[in-house]
């Protein structure tokens, strides 16, 4: 990182620290004069670097990251943004809708892809307003927040079930959350901390920009925030922070663990009564729980959350102080997902050498393995052996077809050849 880039990062961090400190001094203070900070040169440069690192596809204008760097020039691109914001000429463009698979599910979900200019301005806005709202967010919220992670949410569930004996679980699923956010409620929640009308107008513009689905333009209807926008996770946390507060003030003796729009509630009992109260809380925000996918279960039956299966199990050691503990391991859906991904990477790429195929597989295997190993030594030796055997078998089939081998092709992967060539192993 160059000295100039490092200086920009430090300046933005200092700005965020100052805003956070001011927000902590008064949890109901409304902030004005934020708009000019959004188009500061250092803020825009940091916003650009983050958008660039996220990569992503072009929006409806077709401009990619590479096009901006090679044709327009980054300095000219950011200068244009700064001039538009300063002169108040900026108008957001409609987002491009594409449909992506839901992991482990047959249905697809809509993803909104803003143009890169909108992404940079959204990121700059996020850099400025996020420290203000972060001071209000509660500890039960883990998703898309600085310093918080999926593993912290998993650890909270594990400890709550093991040490607090809250074994009645509400496994909740909100129906079409991103499509059903009421924009009027969201803007009112934003006004509780932001009094600068220019910032509010910016955010309203993104909410009302509309969607291009192929050649069809879909008019905004006062509902939803595009799932895929840079600022959408922050807006969703601001929206559901009201639910977090309602739950805390309800007096319910239980633990809420929320990761963006996914959450579980851990209780000692009265699961169905609490579920009805939760439905009422969410209805105040215009949201509802899925009747079929939301359920009340006992932790002994087990449940899935964030790609992990939780289950209350009896301790096998005789001298153990705890008779029961919460075991965790990769969910069946997560295992299916990594197998599907491996099949997709291998595909029919018979033009690749074995070494090239291993280079393509290793990041996929390493990423999945690192996620689950950070939870703890959660997979049995048998499960690890089975997954490694699956990879070996897929490569065997790949080599058999590549070389039109009439035998089973086992000799091509014998004597631990794949490991010696650098194939990453589960476990």
CSV table of C-alpha atoms in Angstrom, one decimal:
chain,number,residue,atom,x,y,z
A,1,UNK,CA,0.0,0.0,0.0
A,2,UNK,CA,1.4,3.4,-1.0
A,3,UNK,CA,1.9,6.1,1.6
A,4,UNK,CA,-0.9,8.2,0.1
A,5,UNK,CA,-3.4,5.3,0.2
A,6,UNK,CA,-2.4,4.5,3.8
A,7,UNK,CA,-2.9,8.2,4.7
A,8,UNK,CA,-6.4,8.1,3.2
A,9,UNK,CA,-7.3,5.0,5.3
A,10,UNK,CA,-6.0,6.6,8.4
A,11,UNK,CA,-8.0,9.8,7.7
A,12,UNK,CA,-11.2,7.8,7.2
A,13,UNK,CA,-10.6,5.8,10.3
A,14,UNK,CA,-10.0,9.0,12.3
A,15,UNK,CA,-13.3,10.4,10.9
A,16,UNK,CA,-15.2,7.2,11.8
A,17,UNK,CA,-13.7,7.2,15.3
A,18,UNK,CA,-14.8,10.8,15.8
A,19,UNK,CA,-18.3,10.1,14.7
A,20,UNK,CA,-18.5,7.0,16.8
A,21,UNK,CA,-17.3,8.9,19.9
A,22,UNK,CA,-19.8,11.6,19.3
A,23,UNK,CA,-22.6,9.1,18.8
A,24,UNK,CA,-21.7,7.3,22.1
A,25,UNK,CA,-22.0,10.6,24.0
A,26,UNK,CA,-25.7,10.8,23.2
A,27,UNK,CA,-27.5,7.7,21.9
A,28,UNK,CA,-30.4,9.9,20.6
A,29,UNK,CA,-28.3,12.7,19.0
A,30,UNK,CA,-29.3,13.5,15.4
A,31,UNK,CA,-26.3,14.3,13.1
A,32,UNK,CA,-26.4,17.0,10.5
A,33,UNK,CA,-23.7,18.2,8.1
A,34,UNK,CA,-22.7,14.6,7.0
A,35,UNK,CA,-23.2,15.1,3.3
A,36,UNK,CA,-20.0,17.0,2.7
A,37,UNK,CA,-18.0,14.2,4.4
A,38,UNK,CA,-19.3,11.6,1.8
A,39,UNK,CA,-17.6,13.3,-1.1
A,40,UNK,CA,-14.3,14.0,0.7
A,41,UNK,CA,-11.4,12.8,-1.4
A,42,UNK,CA,-10.1,10.4,1.2
A,43,UNK,CA,-13.5,8.8,1.8
A,44,UNK,CA,-14.1,8.3,-2.0
A,45,UNK,CA,-10.7,6.7,-2.4
A,46,UNK,CA,-11.3,4.2,0.4
A,47,UNK,CA,-14.8,3.6,-0.9
A,48,UNK,CA,-13.4,2.9,-4.4
A,49,UNK,CA,-10.8,0.5,-3.0
A,50,UNK,CA,-13.4,-1.5,-1.1
A,51,UNK,CA,-15.7,-1.7,-4.1
A,52,UNK,CA,-12.8,-2.8,-6.3
A,53,UNK,CA,-11.8,-5.5,-3.9
A,54,UNK,CA,-15.4,-6.8,-3.9
A,55,UNK,CA,-15.2,-7.1,-7.7
A,56,UNK,CA,-18.7,-7.8,-8.9
A,57,UNK,CA,-20.5,-7.6,-12.3
A,58,UNK,CA,-21.3,-4.3,-14.1
A,59,UNK,CA,-24.7,-2.6,-13.7
A,60,UNK,CA,-27.1,-1.5,-16.4
A,61,UNK,CA,-24.5,0.8,-17.9
A,62,UNK,CA,-22.2,-2.1,-18.7
A,63,UNK,CA,-19.1,-0.4,-17.1
A,64,UNK,CA,-16.8,-2.8,-15.3
A,65,UNK,CA,-14.0,-2.2,-12.8
A,66,UNK,CA,-11.5,-2.9,-15.6
A,67,UNK,CA,-13.2,-0.4,-17.9
A,68,UNK,CA,-13.1,2.4,-15.3
A,69,UNK,CA,-9.4,1.7,-14.6
A,70,UNK,CA,-8.2,1.3,-18.2
A,71,UNK,CA,-10.5,3.6,-20.2
A,72,UNK,CA,-12.0,6.3,-17.9
A,73,UNK,CA,-9.2,6.4,-15.2
A,74,UNK,CA,-9.9,6.1,-11.5
A,75,UNK,CA,-8.9,9.7,-10.7
A,76,UNK,CA,-11.2,11.1,-13.4
A,77,UNK,CA,-14.0,8.7,-12.3
A,78,UNK,CA,-13.8,9.8,-8.6
A,79,UNK,CA,-13.5,13.5,-9.6
A,80,UNK,CA,-16.7,13.2,-11.6
A,81,UNK,CA,-18.5,11.6,-8.6
A,82,UNK,CA,-17.2,14.4,-6.3
A,83,UNK,CA,-18.4,17.1,-8.7
A,84,UNK,CA,-21.8,15.5,-9.1
A,85,UNK,CA,-22.3,15.2,-5.3
A,86,UNK,CA,-21.0,18.7,-4.6
A,87,UNK,CA,-23.3,20.2,-7.2
A,88,UNK,CA,-26.2,17.9,-6.2
A,89,UNK,CA,-26.5,16.7,-9.8
A,90,UNK,CA,-26.1,13.0,-8.9
A,91,UNK,CA,-29.0,10.7,-9.6
A,92,UNK,CA,-28.9,7.0,-9.0
A,93,UNK,CA,-29.6,4.6,-11.8
A,94,UNK,CA,-31.9,1.5,-11.7
A,95,UNK,CA,-30.3,-1.7,-10.5
A,96,UNK,CA,-29.8,-4.7,-12.8
A,97,UNK,CA,-31.7,-7.7,-11.5
A,98,UNK,CA,-30.2,-11.2,-11.9
A,99,UNK,CA,-31.4,-14.4,-10.3
A,100,UNK,CA,-29.0,-16.6,-8.3
A,101,UNK,CA,-29.4,-20.0,-6.7
A,102,UNK,CA,-30.2,-20.2,-3.0
A,103,UNK,CA,-27.6,-22.5,-1.5
A,104,UNK,CA,-29.1,-26.0,-1.0
A,105,UNK,CA,-32.5,-24.9,-2.2
A,106,UNK,CA,-34.4,-25.3,-5.5
A,107,UNK,CA,-35.7,-21.7,-5.7
A,108,UNK,CA,-33.8,-18.7,-6.8
A,109,UNK,CA,-33.5,-15.3,-5.2
A,110,UNK,CA,-33.3,-11.9,-6.9
A,111,UNK,CA,-30.1,-9.9,-6.7
A,112,UNK,CA,-29.9,-6.2,-7.5
A,113,UNK,CA,-26.6,-5.0,-9.1
A,114,UNK,CA,-26.1,-1.2,-9.0
A,115,UNK,CA,-23.8,0.5,-11.4
A,116,UNK,CA,-20.3,1.0,-10.0
A,117,UNK,CA,-20.7,4.7,-9.5
A,118,UNK,CA,-23.7,4.0,-7.3
A,119,UNK,CA,-21.7,1.3,-5.4
A,120,UNK,CA,-18.9,3.7,-4.7
A,121,UNK,CA,-21.3,6.4,-3.4
A,122,UNK,CA,-23.2,3.9,-1.3
A,123,UNK,CA,-19.9,2.7,0.2
A,124,UNK,CA,-18.8,6.2,0.9
A,125,UNK,CA,-22.2,6.9,2.6
A,126,UNK,CA,-21.8,3.6,4.6
A,127,UNK,CA,-18.3,4.7,5.8
A,128,UNK,CA,-19.8,7.9,7.2
A,129,UNK,CA,-23.1,6.8,8.8
A,130,UNK,CA,-22.2,3.2,9.9
A,131,UNK,CA,-20.2,4.4,13.0
A,132,UNK,CA,-23.2,6.4,14.2
A,133,UNK,CA,-25.7,3.5,14.0
A,134,UNK,CA,-23.2,1.0,15.3
A,135,UNK,CA,-23.3,2.6,18.8
A,136,UNK,CA,-27.0,1.8,19.0
A,137,UNK,CA,-26.9,-1.8,17.7
A,138,UNK,CA,-27.4,-4.5,20.3
A,139,UNK,CA,-25.0,-7.4,21.1
A,140,UNK,CA,-27.5,-10.0,19.7
A,141,UNK,CA,-26.9,-8.8,16.1
A,142,UNK,CA,-23.9,-10.4,14.4
A,143,UNK,CA,-24.3,-10.0,10.6
A,144,UNK,CA,-22.4,-7.5,8.4
A,145,UNK,CA,-21.0,-5.5,11.4
A,146,UNK,CA,-17.4,-4.5,12.0
A,147,UNK,CA,-15.7,-6.8,14.4
A,148,UNK,CA,-18.5,-9.3,14.4
A,149,UNK,CA,-18.8,-12.6,12.5
A,150,UNK,CA,-20.7,-15.8,11.8
A,151,UNK,CA,-18.4,-17.6,14.2
A,152,UNK,CA,-19.3,-15.3,17.0
A,153,UNK,CA,-23.0,-16.1,16.4
A,154,UNK,CA,-22.3,-19.8,16.3
A,155,UNK,CA,-20.2,-19.6,19.5
A,156,UNK,CA,-23.0,-17.6,21.3
A,157,UNK,CA,-25.6,-20.3,20.4
A,158,UNK,CA,-23.2,-23.1,21.5
A,159,UNK,CA,-22.5,-21.6,24.9
A,160,UNK,CA,-26.1,-20.6,25.5
A,161,UNK,CA,-27.4,-24.1,24.9
A,162,UNK,CA,-24.5,-25.8,26.8
A,163,UNK,CA,-24.3,-23.5,29.9
A,164,UNK,CA,-27.7,-21.8,30.2
A,165,UNK,CA,-29.8,-24.8,29.4
A,166,UNK,CA,-31.9,-22.8,26.9
A,167,UNK,CA,-32.8,-25.9,24.8
A,168,UNK,CA,-36.1,-24.8,23.3
A,169,UNK,CA,-35.3,-23.2,19.9
A,170,UNK,CA,-37.3,-21.0,17.6
A,171,UNK,CA,-35.8,-21.5,14.2
A,172,UNK,CA,-37.2,-18.5,12.3
A,173,UNK,CA,-37.5,-17.6,8.6
A,174,UNK,CA,-38.7,-14.2,7.5
A,175,UNK,CA,-40.7,-14.2,4.3
A,176,UNK,CA,-39.0,-12.2,1.5
A,177,UNK,CA,-37.3,-9.9,4.0
A,178,UNK,CA,-35.4,-7.6,1.5
A,179,UNK,CA,-38.5,-7.4,-0.7
A,180,UNK,CA,-40.8,-6.5,2.1
A,181,UNK,CA,-38.9,-3.7,4.0
A,182,UNK,CA,-41.3,-0.8,4.3
A,183,UNK,CA,-39.3,2.2,3.0
A,184,UNK,CA,-41.3,4.7,5.0
A,185,UNK,CA,-40.5,2.9,8.2
A,186,UNK,CA,-36.8,2.6,7.2
A,187,UNK,CA,-36.5,6.3,6.5
A,188,UNK,CA,-38.1,7.2,9.8
A,189,UNK,CA,-35.6,5.0,11.6
A,190,UNK,CA,-32.8,6.7,9.7
A,191,UNK,CA,-34.2,10.1,10.8
A,192,UNK,CA,-33.7,9.2,14.4
A,193,UNK,CA,-29.9,9.6,14.0
A,194,UNK,CA,-29.6,11.6,10.8
A,195,UNK,CA,-31.0,15.1,10.3
A,196,UNK,CA,-29.1,16.0,7.2
A,197,UNK,CA,-31.8,16.1,4.4
A,198,UNK,CA,-29.2,15.6,1.7
A,199,UNK,CA,-28.1,12.2,3.1
A,200,UNK,CA,-31.7,11.1,3.5
A,201,UNK,CA,-32.4,12.2,-0.1
A,202,UNK,CA,-29.4,10.1,-1.2
A,203,UNK,CA,-30.7,7.0,0.5
A,204,UNK,CA,-34.3,7.6,-0.7
A,205,UNK,CA,-32.9,7.8,-4.2
A,206,UNK,CA,-31.4,4.4,-4.0
A,207,UNK,CA,-34.6,2.9,-2.5
A,208,UNK,CA,-36.7,4.4,-5.3
A,209,UNK,CA,-34.3,3.8,-8.2
A,210,UNK,CA,-36.3,0.9,-9.6
A,211,UNK,CA,-35.2,-2.3,-11.2
A,212,UNK,CA,-34.3,-3.4,-14.7
A,213,UNK,CA,-35.2,-7.1,-15.1
A,214,UNK,CA,-34.0,-7.8,-18.6
A,215,UNK,CA,-35.6,-5.2,-20.9
A,216,UNK,CA,-38.4,-4.5,-18.4
A,217,UNK,CA,-38.3,-1.6,-16.0
A,218,UNK,CA,-40.0,-2.3,-12.7
A,219,UNK,CA,-41.3,0.8,-10.9
A,220,UNK,CA,-40.6,1.2,-7.1
A,221,UNK,CA,-43.6,0.4,-5.0
A,222,UNK,CA,-42.5,1.6,-1.6
A,223,UNK,CA,-41.3,-1.8,-0.5
A,224,UNK,CA,-37.8,-3.4,-0.3
A,225,UNK,CA,-34.2,-2.6,-0.6
A,226,UNK,CA,-32.1,-4.2,-3.4
A,227,UNK,CA,-30.4,-7.3,-2.1
A,228,UNK,CA,-26.9,-6.8,-3.5
A,229,UNK,CA,-26.5,-3.1,-2.9
A,230,UNK,CA,-23.4,-2.1,-0.9
A,231,UNK,CA,-25.5,-0.3,1.7
A,232,UNK,CA,-28.3,-2.9,1.9
A,233,UNK,CA,-26.8,-4.9,4.8
A,234,UNK,CA,-26.5,-1.8,6.9
A,235,UNK,CA,-30.1,-0.7,6.1
A,236,UNK,CA,-31.4,-4.2,7.0
A,237,UNK,CA,-29.6,-4.0,10.4
A,238,UNK,CA,-31.1,-0.5,11.0
A,239,UNK,CA,-34.5,-1.9,10.2
A,240,UNK,CA,-34.2,-5.1,12.3
A,241,UNK,CA,-32.6,-3.2,15.2
A,242,UNK,CA,-36.2,-2.2,16.1
A,243,UNK,CA,-37.0,-5.9,16.4
A,244,UNK,CA,-33.9,-6.4,18.6
A,245,UNK,CA,-35.1,-3.6,20.9
A,246,UNK,CA,-38.7,-4.9,21.0
A,247,UNK,CA,-37.4,-8.4,22.0
A,248,UNK,CA,-35.1,-7.0,24.7
A,249,UNK,CA,-37.9,-4.8,26.2
A,250,UNK,CA,-40.5,-7.6,26.0
A,251,UNK,CA,-39.2,-9.3,29.1
A,252,UNK,CA,-39.0,-12.7,27.4
A,253,UNK,CA,-36.5,-14.9,29.2
A,254,UNK,CA,-34.5,-16.0,26.3
A,255,UNK,CA,-31.6,-15.3,24.0
A,256,UNK,CA,-31.9,-13.8,20.5
A,257,UNK,CA,-29.1,-14.5,18.0
A,258,UNK,CA,-29.6,-12.6,14.8
A,259,UNK,CA,-27.4,-12.6,11.6
A,260,UNK,CA,-29.0,-10.1,9.3
A,261,UNK,CA,-32.5,-11.4,8.5
A,262,UNK,CA,-31.8,-14.9,9.9
A,263,UNK,CA,-32.3,-15.5,13.6
A,264,UNK,CA,-32.9,-18.1,16.3
A,265,UNK,CA,-34.3,-17.6,19.8
A,266,UNK,CA,-33.2,-19.9,22.6
A,267,UNK,CA,-35.6,-20.5,25.5
A,268,UNK,CA,-36.2,-22.7,28.5
A,269,UNK,CA,-39.8,-23.3,27.5
A,270,UNK,CA,-43.0,-21.7,26.2
A,271,UNK,CA,-41.7,-21.8,22.7
A,272,UNK,CA,-45.1,-21.5,20.9
A,273,UNK,CA,-46.3,-18.6,23.1
A,274,UNK,CA,-43.0,-16.7,22.5
A,275,UNK,CA,-43.3,-17.4,18.7
A,276,UNK,CA,-46.7,-15.7,18.6
A,277,UNK,CA,-45.3,-12.7,20.4
A,278,UNK,CA,-42.4,-12.6,17.9
A,279,UNK,CA,-44.9,-12.7,15.0
A,280,UNK,CA,-46.6,-9.6,16.6
A,281,UNK,CA,-43.3,-7.8,16.9
A,282,UNK,CA,-42.4,-8.4,13.3
A,283,UNK,CA,-45.9,-7.4,12.1
A,284,UNK,CA,-45.3,-3.9,13.4
A,285,UNK,CA,-42.4,-3.7,10.9
A,286,UNK,CA,-44.6,-5.1,8.1
A,287,UNK,CA,-42.8,-8.5,8.2
A,288,UNK,CA,-44.1,-12.0,8.7
A,289,UNK,CA,-42.5,-15.4,9.5
A,290,UNK,CA,-42.8,-18.2,7.0
A,291,UNK,CA,-45.5,-20.6,8.3
A,292,UNK,CA,-43.8,-23.8,7.1
A,293,UNK,CA,-40.2,-22.9,7.5
A,294,UNK,CA,-40.4,-21.4,11.0
A,295,UNK,CA,-40.5,-24.0,13.7
A,296,UNK,CA,-40.1,-24.6,17.4
A,297,UNK,CA,-37.7,-27.5,18.2
A,298,UNK,CA,-35.9,-29.0,21.1
A,299,UNK,CA,-32.1,-28.8,20.8
A,300,UNK,CA,-32.0,-32.6,21.2
A,301,UNK,CA,-33.6,-32.9,17.8
A,302,UNK,CA,-31.1,-30.5,16.3
A,303,UNK,CA,-31.4,-27.5,14.0
A,304,UNK,CA,-29.3,-25.8,11.3
A,305,UNK,CA,-28.1,-22.2,11.4
A,306,UNK,CA,-25.4,-20.4,9.4
A,307,UNK,CA,-24.3,-23.7,7.7
A,308,UNK,CA,-23.8,-25.5,11.0
A,309,UNK,CA,-25.9,-28.2,12.7
A,310,UNK,CA,-26.4,-27.8,16.4
A,311,UNK,CA,-27.6,-30.6,18.6
A,312,UNK,CA,-27.7,-31.2,22.4
A,313,UNK,CA,-25.9,-34.4,23.1
A,314,UNK,CA,-25.1,-36.4,26.3
A,315,UNK,CA,-21.6,-36.3,27.5
A,316,UNK,CA,-19.8,-39.6,27.2
A,317,UNK,CA,-17.0,-39.0,29.7
A,318,UNK,CA,-17.9,-40.3,33.2
A,319,UNK,CA,-16.1,-37.7,35.2
A,320,UNK,CA,-17.5,-34.7,33.2
A,321,UNK,CA,-19.2,-32.0,35.2
A,322,UNK,CA,-21.6,-31.3,32.3
A,323,UNK,CA,-24.1,-34.1,31.5
A,324,UNK,CA,-25.2,-32.5,28.3
A,325,UNK,CA,-23.4,-30.3,25.8
A,326,UNK,CA,-24.1,-28.6,22.4
A,327,UNK,CA,-22.3,-30.4,19.6
A,328,UNK,CA,-21.8,-28.7,16.3
A,329,UNK,CA,-20.9,-30.0,12.9
A,330,UNK,CA,-21.4,-29.0,9.2
A,331,UNK,CA,-25.1,-29.2,8.2
A,332,UNK,CA,-26.2,-31.6,5.6
A,333,UNK,CA,-27.0,-28.7,3.3
A,334,UNK,CA,-23.5,-27.3,3.7
A,335,UNK,CA,-21.9,-30.7,2.9
A,336,UNK,CA,-24.1,-31.0,-0.2
A,337,UNK,CA,-23.1,-27.4,-1.2
A,338,UNK,CA,-19.4,-28.2,-1.1
A,339,UNK,CA,-19.9,-31.4,-3.1
A,340,UNK,CA,-21.9,-29.5,-5.7
A,341,UNK,CA,-19.3,-26.8,-5.9
A,342,UNK,CA,-16.5,-29.4,-6.4
A,343,UNK,CA,-18.5,-31.0,-9.2
A,344,UNK,CA,-19.0,-27.6,-10.8
A,345,UNK,CA,-15.3,-26.7,-10.6
A,346,UNK,CA,-14.2,-30.0,-12.2
A,347,UNK,CA,-17.1,-30.1,-14.7
A,348,UNK,CA,-15.9,-31.2,-18.2
A,349,UNK,CA,-12.7,-29.2,-18.3
A,350,UNK,CA,-10.7,-32.0,-19.9
A,351,UNK,CA,-8.3,-29.5,-21.4
A,352,UNK,CA,-6.9,-28.9,-17.9
A,353,UNK,CA,-3.9,-30.8,-16.6
A,354,UNK,CA,-4.3,-32.5,-13.2
A,355,UNK,CA,-2.1,-29.9,-11.6
A,356,UNK,CA,-4.2,-27.1,-12.9
A,357,UNK,CA,-7.4,-28.8,-11.7
A,358,UNK,CA,-5.9,-29.1,-8.2
A,359,UNK,CA,-5.0,-25.4,-8.2
A,360,UNK,CA,-8.7,-24.6,-9.0
A,361,UNK,CA,-10.0,-27.0,-6.4
A,362,UNK,CA,-7.7,-26.0,-3.5
A,363,UNK,CA,-9.3,-22.5,-2.8
A,364,UNK,CA,-12.8,-24.1,-2.7
A,365,UNK,CA,-11.8,-26.9,-0.3
A,366,UNK,CA,-9.7,-24.6,1.8
A,367,UNK,CA,-12.4,-22.0,2.2
A,368,UNK,CA,-15.1,-24.5,3.3
A,369,UNK,CA,-12.7,-26.3,5.6
A,370,UNK,CA,-11.5,-23.1,7.2
A,371,UNK,CA,-15.0,-21.9,7.9
A,372,UNK,CA,-16.0,-25.1,9.7
A,373,UNK,CA,-12.7,-25.8,11.4
A,374,UNK,CA,-12.9,-22.3,13.1
A,375,UNK,CA,-16.0,-23.5,14.8
A,376,UNK,CA,-13.9,-26.3,16.4
A,377,UNK,CA,-12.9,-29.8,15.7
A,378,UNK,CA,-16.4,-30.6,14.6
A,379,UNK,CA,-16.1,-33.4,12.0
A,380,UNK,CA,-15.5,-37.0,12.9
A,381,UNK,CA,-12.6,-38.8,11.4
A,382,UNK,CA,-15.1,-40.9,9.4
A,383,UNK,CA,-16.7,-37.7,7.9
A,384,UNK,CA,-13.4,-36.2,7.0
A,385,UNK,CA,-12.3,-39.5,5.3
A,386,UNK,CA,-15.6,-39.6,3.4
A,387,UNK,CA,-15.2,-36.0,2.1
A,388,UNK,CA,-11.6,-36.5,1.1
A,389,UNK,CA,-12.7,-39.8,-0.6
A,390,UNK,CA,-15.4,-37.9,-2.5
A,391,UNK,CA,-12.8,-35.4,-3.9
A,392,UNK,CA,-10.5,-38.3,-4.9
A,393,UNK,CA,-13.4,-40.1,-6.6
A,394,UNK,CA,-14.4,-37.0,-8.6
A,395,UNK,CA,-10.8,-36.5,-9.8
A,396,UNK,CA,-10.6,-40.2,-10.7
A,397,UNK,CA,-13.7,-39.9,-12.8
A,398,UNK,CA,-12.3,-36.7,-14.4
A,399,UNK,CA,-9.0,-38.4,-15.3
A,400,UNK,CA,-10.8,-41.6,-16.6
A,401,UNK,CA,-12.9,-39.5,-19.0
A,402,UNK,CA,-10.0,-37.2,-19.9
A,403,UNK,CA,-7.8,-40.0,-21.1
A,404,UNK,CA,-10.6,-42.3,-22.2
A,405,UNK,CA,-9.3,-44.9,-19.8
A,406,UNK,CA,-11.2,-48.2,-20.1
A,407,UNK,CA,-10.2,-49.3,-16.6
A,408,UNK,CA,-11.6,-47.7,-13.5
A,409,UNK,CA,-8.8,-45.2,-13.6
A,410,UNK,CA,-7.7,-45.9,-10.0
A,411,UNK,CA,-4.1,-46.3,-11.0
A,412,UNK,CA,-4.1,-42.6,-11.9
A,413,UNK,CA,-4.7,-41.5,-8.3
A,414,UNK,CA,-2.9,-44.3,-6.5
A,415,UNK,CA,-0.3,-44.0,-3.7
A,416,UNK,CA,-1.5,-40.7,-2.4
A,417,UNK,CA,-0.5,-39.0,-5.7
A,418,UNK,CA,-3.1,-36.2,-5.3
A,419,UNK,CA,-1.8,-35.2,-1.9
A,420,UNK,CA,1.8,-35.2,-3.2
A,421,UNK,CA,0.7,-32.9,-6.0
A,422,UNK,CA,-0.6,-30.5,-3.5
A,423,UNK,CA,-4.4,-31.3,-3.2
A,424,UNK,CA,-5.7,-29.7,0.0
A,425,UNK,CA,-7.3,-32.1,2.4
A,426,UNK,CA,-10.3,-31.7,4.7
A,427,UNK,CA,-9.7,-31.9,8.4
